[in-house]
CSV table of C-alpha atoms in Angstrom, one decimal:
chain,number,residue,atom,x,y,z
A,1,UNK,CA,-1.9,16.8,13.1
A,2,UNK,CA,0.3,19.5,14.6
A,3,UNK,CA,-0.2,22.9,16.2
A,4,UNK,CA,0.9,23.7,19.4
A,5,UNK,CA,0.3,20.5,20.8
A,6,UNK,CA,2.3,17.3,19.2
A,7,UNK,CA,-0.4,14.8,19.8
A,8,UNK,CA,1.4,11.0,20.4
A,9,UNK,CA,1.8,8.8,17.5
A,10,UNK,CA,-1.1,6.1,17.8
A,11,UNK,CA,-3.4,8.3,19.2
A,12,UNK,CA,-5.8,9.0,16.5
A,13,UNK,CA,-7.0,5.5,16.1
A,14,UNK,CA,-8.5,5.8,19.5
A,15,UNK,CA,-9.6,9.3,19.7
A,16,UNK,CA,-11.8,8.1,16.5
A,17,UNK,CA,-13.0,5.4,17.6
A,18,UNK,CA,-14.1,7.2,21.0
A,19,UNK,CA,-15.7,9.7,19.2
A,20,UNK,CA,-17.3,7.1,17.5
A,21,UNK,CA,-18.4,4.9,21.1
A,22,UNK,CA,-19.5,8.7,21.9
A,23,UNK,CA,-21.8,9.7,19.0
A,24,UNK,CA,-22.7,7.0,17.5
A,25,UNK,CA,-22.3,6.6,13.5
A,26,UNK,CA,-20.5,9.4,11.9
A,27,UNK,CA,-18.9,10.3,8.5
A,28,UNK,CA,-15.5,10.8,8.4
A,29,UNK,CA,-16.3,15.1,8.3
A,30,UNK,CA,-18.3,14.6,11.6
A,31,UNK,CA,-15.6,12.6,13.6
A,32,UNK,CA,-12.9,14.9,13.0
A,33,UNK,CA,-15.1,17.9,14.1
A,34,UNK,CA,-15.5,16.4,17.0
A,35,UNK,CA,-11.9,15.4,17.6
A,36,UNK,CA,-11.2,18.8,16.6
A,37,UNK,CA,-14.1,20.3,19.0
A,38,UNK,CA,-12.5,18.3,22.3
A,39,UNK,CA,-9.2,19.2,21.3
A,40,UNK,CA,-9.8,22.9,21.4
A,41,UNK,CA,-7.2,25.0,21.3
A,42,UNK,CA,-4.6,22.3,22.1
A,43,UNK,CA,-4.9,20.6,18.8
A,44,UNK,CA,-5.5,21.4,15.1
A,45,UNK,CA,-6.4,18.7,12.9
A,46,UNK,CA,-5.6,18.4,9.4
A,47,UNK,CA,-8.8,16.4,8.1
A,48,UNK,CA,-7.2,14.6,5.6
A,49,UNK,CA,-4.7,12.9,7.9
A,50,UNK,CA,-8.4,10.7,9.5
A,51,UNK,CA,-9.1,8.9,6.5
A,52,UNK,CA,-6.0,6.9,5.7
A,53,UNK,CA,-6.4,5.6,9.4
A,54,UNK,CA,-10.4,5.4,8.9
A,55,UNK,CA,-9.2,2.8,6.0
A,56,UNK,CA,-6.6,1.1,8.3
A,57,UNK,CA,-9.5,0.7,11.3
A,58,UNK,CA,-12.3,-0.6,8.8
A,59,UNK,CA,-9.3,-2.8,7.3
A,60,UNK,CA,-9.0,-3.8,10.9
A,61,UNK,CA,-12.3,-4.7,11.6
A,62,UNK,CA,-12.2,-2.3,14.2
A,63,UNK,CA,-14.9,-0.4,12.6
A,64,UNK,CA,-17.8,-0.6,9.6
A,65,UNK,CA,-19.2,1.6,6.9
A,66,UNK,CA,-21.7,2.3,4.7
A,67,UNK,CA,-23.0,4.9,2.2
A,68,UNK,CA,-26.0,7.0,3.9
A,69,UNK,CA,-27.0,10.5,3.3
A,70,UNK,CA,-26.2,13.3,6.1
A,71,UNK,CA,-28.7,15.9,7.7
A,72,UNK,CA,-28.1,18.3,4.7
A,73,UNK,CA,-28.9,15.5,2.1
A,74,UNK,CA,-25.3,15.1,1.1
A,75,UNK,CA,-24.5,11.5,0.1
A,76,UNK,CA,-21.6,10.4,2.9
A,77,UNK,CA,-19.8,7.3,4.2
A,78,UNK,CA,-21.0,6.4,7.9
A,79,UNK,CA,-18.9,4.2,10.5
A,80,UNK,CA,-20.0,2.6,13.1
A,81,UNK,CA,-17.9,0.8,15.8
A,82,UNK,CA,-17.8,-3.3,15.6
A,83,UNK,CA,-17.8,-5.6,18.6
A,84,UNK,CA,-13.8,-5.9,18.1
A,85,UNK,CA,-13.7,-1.8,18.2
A,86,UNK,CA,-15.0,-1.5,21.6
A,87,UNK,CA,-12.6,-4.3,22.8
A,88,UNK,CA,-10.1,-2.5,21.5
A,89,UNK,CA,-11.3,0.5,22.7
A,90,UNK,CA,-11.2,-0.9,26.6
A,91,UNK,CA,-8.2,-2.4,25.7
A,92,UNK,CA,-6.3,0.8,24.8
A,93,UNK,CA,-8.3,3.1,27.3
A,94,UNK,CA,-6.1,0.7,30.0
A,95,UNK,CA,-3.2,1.0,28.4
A,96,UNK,CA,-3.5,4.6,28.5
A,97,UNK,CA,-4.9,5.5,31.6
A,98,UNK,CA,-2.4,2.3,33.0
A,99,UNK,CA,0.8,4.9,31.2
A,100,UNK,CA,-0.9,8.2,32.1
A,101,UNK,CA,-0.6,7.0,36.0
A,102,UNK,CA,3.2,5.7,35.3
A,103,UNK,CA,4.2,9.1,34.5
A,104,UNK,CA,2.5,10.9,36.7
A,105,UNK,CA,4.4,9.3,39.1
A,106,UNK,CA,7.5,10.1,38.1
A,107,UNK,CA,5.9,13.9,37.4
A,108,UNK,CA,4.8,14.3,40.9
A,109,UNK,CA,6.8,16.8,43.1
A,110,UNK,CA,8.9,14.9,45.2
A,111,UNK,CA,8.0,13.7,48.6
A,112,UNK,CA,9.6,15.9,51.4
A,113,UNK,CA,11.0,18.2,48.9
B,1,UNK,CA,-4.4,-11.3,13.9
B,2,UNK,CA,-5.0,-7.6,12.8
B,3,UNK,CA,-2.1,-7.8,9.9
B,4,UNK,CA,-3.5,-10.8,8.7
B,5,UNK,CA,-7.1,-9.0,8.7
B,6,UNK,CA,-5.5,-6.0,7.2
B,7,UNK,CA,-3.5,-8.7,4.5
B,8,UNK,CA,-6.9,-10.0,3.4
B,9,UNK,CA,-8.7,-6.9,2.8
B,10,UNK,CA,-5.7,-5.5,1.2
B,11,UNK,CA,-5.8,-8.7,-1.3
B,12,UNK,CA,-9.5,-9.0,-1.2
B,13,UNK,CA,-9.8,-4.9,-2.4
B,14,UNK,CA,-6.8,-6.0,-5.0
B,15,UNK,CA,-9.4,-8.6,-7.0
B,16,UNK,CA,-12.3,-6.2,-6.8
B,17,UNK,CA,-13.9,-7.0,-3.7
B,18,UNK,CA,-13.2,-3.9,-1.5
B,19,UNK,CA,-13.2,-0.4,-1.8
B,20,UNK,CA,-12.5,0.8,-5.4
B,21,UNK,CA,-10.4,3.7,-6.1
B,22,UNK,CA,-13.6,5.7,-7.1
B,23,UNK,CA,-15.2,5.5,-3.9
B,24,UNK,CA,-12.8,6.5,-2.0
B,25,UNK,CA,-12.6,9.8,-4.2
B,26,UNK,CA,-15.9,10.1,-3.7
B,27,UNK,CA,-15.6,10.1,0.4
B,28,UNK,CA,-13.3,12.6,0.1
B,29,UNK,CA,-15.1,14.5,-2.0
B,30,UNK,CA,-18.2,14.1,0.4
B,31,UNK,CA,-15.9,15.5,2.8
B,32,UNK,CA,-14.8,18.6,1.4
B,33,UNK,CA,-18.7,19.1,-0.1
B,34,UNK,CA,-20.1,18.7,3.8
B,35,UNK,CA,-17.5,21.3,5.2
B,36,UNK,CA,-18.5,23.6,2.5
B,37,UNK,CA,-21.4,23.5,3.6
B,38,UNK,CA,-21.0,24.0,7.1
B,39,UNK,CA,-18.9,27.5,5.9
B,40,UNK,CA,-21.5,28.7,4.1
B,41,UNK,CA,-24.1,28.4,6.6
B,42,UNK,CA,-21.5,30.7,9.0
B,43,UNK,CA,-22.3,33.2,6.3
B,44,UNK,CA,-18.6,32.4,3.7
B,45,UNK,CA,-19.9,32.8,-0.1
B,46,UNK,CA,-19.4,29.5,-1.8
B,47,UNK,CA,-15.9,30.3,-3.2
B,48,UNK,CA,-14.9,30.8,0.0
B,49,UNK,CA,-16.2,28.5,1.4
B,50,UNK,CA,-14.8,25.9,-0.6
B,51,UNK,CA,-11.7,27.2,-0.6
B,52,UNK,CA,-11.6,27.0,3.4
B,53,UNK,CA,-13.1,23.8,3.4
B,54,UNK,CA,-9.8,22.6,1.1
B,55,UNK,CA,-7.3,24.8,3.2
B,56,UNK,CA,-8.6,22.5,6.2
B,57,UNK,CA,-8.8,19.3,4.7
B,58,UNK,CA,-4.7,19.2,3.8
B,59,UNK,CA,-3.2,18.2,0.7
B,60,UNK,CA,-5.9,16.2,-1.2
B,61,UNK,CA,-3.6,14.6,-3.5
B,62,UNK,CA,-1.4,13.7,-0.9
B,63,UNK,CA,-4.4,11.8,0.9
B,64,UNK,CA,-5.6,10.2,-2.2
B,65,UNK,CA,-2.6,8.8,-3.0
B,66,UNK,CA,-2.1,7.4,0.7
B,67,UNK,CA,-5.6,6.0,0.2
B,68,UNK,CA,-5.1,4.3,-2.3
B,69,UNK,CA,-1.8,2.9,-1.7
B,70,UNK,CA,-3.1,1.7,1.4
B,71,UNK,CA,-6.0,0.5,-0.2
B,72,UNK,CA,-4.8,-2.2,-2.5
B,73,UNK,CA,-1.9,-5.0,-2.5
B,74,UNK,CA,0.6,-3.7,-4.9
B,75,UNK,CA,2.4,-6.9,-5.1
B,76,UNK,CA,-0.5,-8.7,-6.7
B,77,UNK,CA,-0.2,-6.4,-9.4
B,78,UNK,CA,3.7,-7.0,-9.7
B,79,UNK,CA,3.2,-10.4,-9.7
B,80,UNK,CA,0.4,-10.8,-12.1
B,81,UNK,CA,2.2,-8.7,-14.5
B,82,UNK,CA,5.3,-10.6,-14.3
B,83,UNK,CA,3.0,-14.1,-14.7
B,84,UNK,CA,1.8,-12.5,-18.2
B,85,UNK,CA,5.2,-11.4,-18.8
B,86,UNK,CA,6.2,-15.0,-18.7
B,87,UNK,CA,3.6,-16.6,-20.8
B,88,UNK,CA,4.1,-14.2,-23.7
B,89,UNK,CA,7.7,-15.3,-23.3
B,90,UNK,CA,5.9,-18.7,-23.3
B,91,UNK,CA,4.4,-18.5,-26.4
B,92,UNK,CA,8.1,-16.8,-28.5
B,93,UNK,CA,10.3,-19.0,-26.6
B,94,UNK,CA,9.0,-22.5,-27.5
B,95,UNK,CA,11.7,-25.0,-27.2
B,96,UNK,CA,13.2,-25.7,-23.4
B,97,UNK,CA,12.7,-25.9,-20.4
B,98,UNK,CA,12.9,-23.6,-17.2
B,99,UNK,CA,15.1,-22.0,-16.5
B,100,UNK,CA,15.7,-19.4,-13.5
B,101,UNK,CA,19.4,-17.0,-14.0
B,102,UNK,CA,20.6,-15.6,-10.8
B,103,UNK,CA,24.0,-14.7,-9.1
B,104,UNK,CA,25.9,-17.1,-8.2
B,105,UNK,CA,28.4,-15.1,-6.1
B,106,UNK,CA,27.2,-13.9,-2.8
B,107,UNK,CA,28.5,-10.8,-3.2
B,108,UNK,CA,26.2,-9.3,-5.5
B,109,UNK,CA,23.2,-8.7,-5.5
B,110,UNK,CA,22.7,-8.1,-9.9
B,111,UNK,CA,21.1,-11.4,-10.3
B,112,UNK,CA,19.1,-11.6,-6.9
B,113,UNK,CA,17.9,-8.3,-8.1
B,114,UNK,CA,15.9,-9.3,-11.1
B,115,UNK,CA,15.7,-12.9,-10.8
B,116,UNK,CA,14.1,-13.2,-14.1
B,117,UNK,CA,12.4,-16.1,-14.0
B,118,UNK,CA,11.4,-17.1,-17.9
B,119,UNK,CA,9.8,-19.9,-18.7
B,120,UNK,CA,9.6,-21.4,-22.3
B,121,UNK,CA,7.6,-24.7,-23.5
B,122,UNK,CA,9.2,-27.8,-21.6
B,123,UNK,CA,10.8,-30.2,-23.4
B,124,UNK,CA,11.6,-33.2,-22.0
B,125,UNK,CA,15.1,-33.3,-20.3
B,126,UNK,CA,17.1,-35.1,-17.8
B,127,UNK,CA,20.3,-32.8,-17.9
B,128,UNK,CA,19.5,-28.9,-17.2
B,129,UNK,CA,20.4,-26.9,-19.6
B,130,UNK,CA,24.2,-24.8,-19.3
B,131,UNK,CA,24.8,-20.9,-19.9
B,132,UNK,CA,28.0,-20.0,-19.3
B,133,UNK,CA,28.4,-16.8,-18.4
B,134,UNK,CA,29.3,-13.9,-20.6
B,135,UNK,CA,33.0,-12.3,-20.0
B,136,UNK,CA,31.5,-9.6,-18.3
B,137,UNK,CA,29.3,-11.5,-15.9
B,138,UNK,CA,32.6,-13.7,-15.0
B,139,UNK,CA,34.8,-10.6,-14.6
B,140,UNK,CA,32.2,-9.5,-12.0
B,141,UNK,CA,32.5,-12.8,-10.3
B,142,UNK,CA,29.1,-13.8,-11.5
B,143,UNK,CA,27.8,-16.7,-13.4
B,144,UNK,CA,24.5,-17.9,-14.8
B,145,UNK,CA,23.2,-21.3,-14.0
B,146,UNK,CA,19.6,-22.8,-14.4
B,147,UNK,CA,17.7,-23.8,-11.3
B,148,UNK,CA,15.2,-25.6,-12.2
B,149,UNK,CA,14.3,-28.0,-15.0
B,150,UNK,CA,10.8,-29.3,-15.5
B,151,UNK,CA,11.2,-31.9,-17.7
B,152,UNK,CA,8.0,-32.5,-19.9
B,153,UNK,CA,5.6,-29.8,-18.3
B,154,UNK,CA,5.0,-26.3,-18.9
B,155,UNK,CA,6.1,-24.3,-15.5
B,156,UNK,CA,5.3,-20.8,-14.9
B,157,UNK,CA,7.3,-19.1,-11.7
B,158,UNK,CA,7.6,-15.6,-12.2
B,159,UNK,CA,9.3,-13.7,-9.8
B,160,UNK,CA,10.2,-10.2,-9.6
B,161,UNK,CA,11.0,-8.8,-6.2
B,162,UNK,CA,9.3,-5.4,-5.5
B,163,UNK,CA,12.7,-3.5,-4.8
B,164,UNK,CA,14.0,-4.3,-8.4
B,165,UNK,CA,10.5,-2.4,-10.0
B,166,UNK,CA,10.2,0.4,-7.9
B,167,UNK,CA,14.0,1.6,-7.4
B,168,UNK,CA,14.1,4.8,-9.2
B,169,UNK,CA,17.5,4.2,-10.7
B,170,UNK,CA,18.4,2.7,-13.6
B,171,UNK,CA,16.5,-0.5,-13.1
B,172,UNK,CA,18.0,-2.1,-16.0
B,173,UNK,CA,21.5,-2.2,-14.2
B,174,UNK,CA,20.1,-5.6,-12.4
B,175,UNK,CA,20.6,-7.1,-15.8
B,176,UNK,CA,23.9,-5.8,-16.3
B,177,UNK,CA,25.7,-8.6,-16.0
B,178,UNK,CA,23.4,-11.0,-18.2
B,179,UNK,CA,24.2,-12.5,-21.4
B,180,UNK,CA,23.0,-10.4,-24.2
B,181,UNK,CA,21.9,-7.2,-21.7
B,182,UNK,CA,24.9,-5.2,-23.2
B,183,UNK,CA,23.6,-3.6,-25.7
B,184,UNK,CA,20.3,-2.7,-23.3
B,185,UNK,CA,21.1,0.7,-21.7
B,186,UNK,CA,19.1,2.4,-18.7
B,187,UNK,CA,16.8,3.9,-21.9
B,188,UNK,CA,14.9,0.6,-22.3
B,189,UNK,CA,12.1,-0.9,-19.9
B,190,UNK,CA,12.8,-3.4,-17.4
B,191,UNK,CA,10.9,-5.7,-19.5
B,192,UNK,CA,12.3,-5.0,-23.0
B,193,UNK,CA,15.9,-6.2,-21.5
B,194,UNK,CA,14.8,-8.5,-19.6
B,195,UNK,CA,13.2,-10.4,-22.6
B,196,UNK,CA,16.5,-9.9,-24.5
B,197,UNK,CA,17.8,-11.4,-21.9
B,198,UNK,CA,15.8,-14.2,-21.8
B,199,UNK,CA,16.1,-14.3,-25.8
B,200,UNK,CA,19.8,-14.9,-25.6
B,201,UNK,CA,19.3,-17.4,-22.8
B,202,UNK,CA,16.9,-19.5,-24.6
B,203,UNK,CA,19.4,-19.2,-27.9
B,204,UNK,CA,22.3,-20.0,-25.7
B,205,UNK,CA,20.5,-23.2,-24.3
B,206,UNK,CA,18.6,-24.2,-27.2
């Protein structure tokens, strides 16, 4: 991950699990299309860098997979979110939006000034 | 919780019950094969295509090899191979009983390092067996002495700590200071010297 746009250690693991909360099962080539279509401009994604931490959520149990075959008939690997991912997913939504509201404090032009 | 999930599937992929090396090659070949795709339906010829499709994707080998370190438990395999190591030293070494050779001077870590662990056929004995250190081991300040004794039992502990396997360097310099490791330069394997080692132990004691 790199581009313009250093994206915060820590937050791939919930950008794909989002994207996976959003669309539903998806193979590893489909979520990071999508992360890669929200991002826009502010991001590029190297692809490779979602599997190893596909591997780390499924080792997690934050997520599942199977084998399935895609709309063009190609034989891919599908996740789908578990029960624990979308805890985790409300979990770290919170933390985020909890941090995001911390510094925009601090980012705020100052009163009176 | 999650490391322990994470521990688990990394030992449960290490005896065959997760994800093989192969399929994981296979999902990222998937990958690349779907993205080519999606090129050539912009209009890209398939060389093209492909090409963009691996340009995108990052280094491939570099991913792999992430995969599949993160994949499996490389201890276990560390651990096993030291286990074998033991009983072929087992099956030579008939005779005594077990005995461990570390350090015994805190300030180095030579014996700590390897902590060969060989185990030969137990005989019965009350009193462990004695190495005395070779001239160069006690000009280093180290000794050798045996840690445990089964007396009457075979015993298999094999332990060799990661660091002393995957350090580069001359790996054999954890033995330096052994009995019998002199002649063992940085040109042989780990385990060559360390069975000389264990050879000149088991002579020494038996």
């Amino acid at each position: 991950m790199g581009g313009d746009q250093n994206v915060v250690q820590g937050t791939l693991s919930l950008m794909i699990l989002k994207t996976l909360e959003t669309m539903g099962p998806q193979h590893g080539y489909g979520i990071a299309r999508r992360i890669e279509q929200v991002g826009g401009s502010r991001m590029t994604l190297n692809y490779g860098t979602v599997y190893p931490m596909l591997l780390k959520l499924e080792q997690e149990g934050a997520i599942s997979a199977d084998w399935g075959v895609s709309e063009n008939n190609r034989r891919a690997r599908f996740y789908r979110l578990t029960a624990a991912g979308r805890r985790r997913i409300a979990r770290e939504s919170k933390q985020w939006s909890d941090a995001a509201a911390l510094m925009a404090k601090f980012l705020a032009p100052k009163e009176g000034g | 919780m999650r490391a322990l999930r994470v521990l688990l599937s990394r030992l449960m992929q290490s005896v065959g019950l997760g994800r093989h090396r192969g399929d994981l090659d296979a999902e990222l070949e998937s990958h690349i094969a779907l993205h080519t795709d999606d090129n050539m339906r912009s209009g890209m010829s398939p060389e093209d295509a492909r090409r963009a499709a691996l340009l995108a994707f990052g280094s491939a080998q570099a991913t792999r090899e992430v995969l599949h370190e993160q994949n499996g438990a490389p201890f276990v395999g560390i651990v096993s191979s030291t286990v074998r190591q033991a009983f072929r030293s087992l099956v030579r070494h008939p005779g005594f009983s077990v005995v461990r050779s570390r350090s015994t001077s805190g300030s180095s870590m030579a014996w700590d390092g390897c902590s060969i662990l060989r185990t030969c056929r137990a005989a019965p004995s009350r009193n462990p067996p004695r190495v005395e250190p070779s001239p160069a081991c006690a000009e280093a300040g180290q000794g050798v002495r045996p840690a445990a004794v089964m007396g009457g039992e075979s015993f298999t502990r094999a332990v060799t700590p990661p660091w002393s396997v995957r350090r580069g360097r001359c790996r054999n310099r954890a033995l330096a200071g052994a009995p019998g490791a002199d002649r063992w330069t940085c040109g042989s394997s780990f385990d060559q010297a360390a069975d000389r080692v264990a050879q000149v132990m088991c002579a020494a004691v038996g």
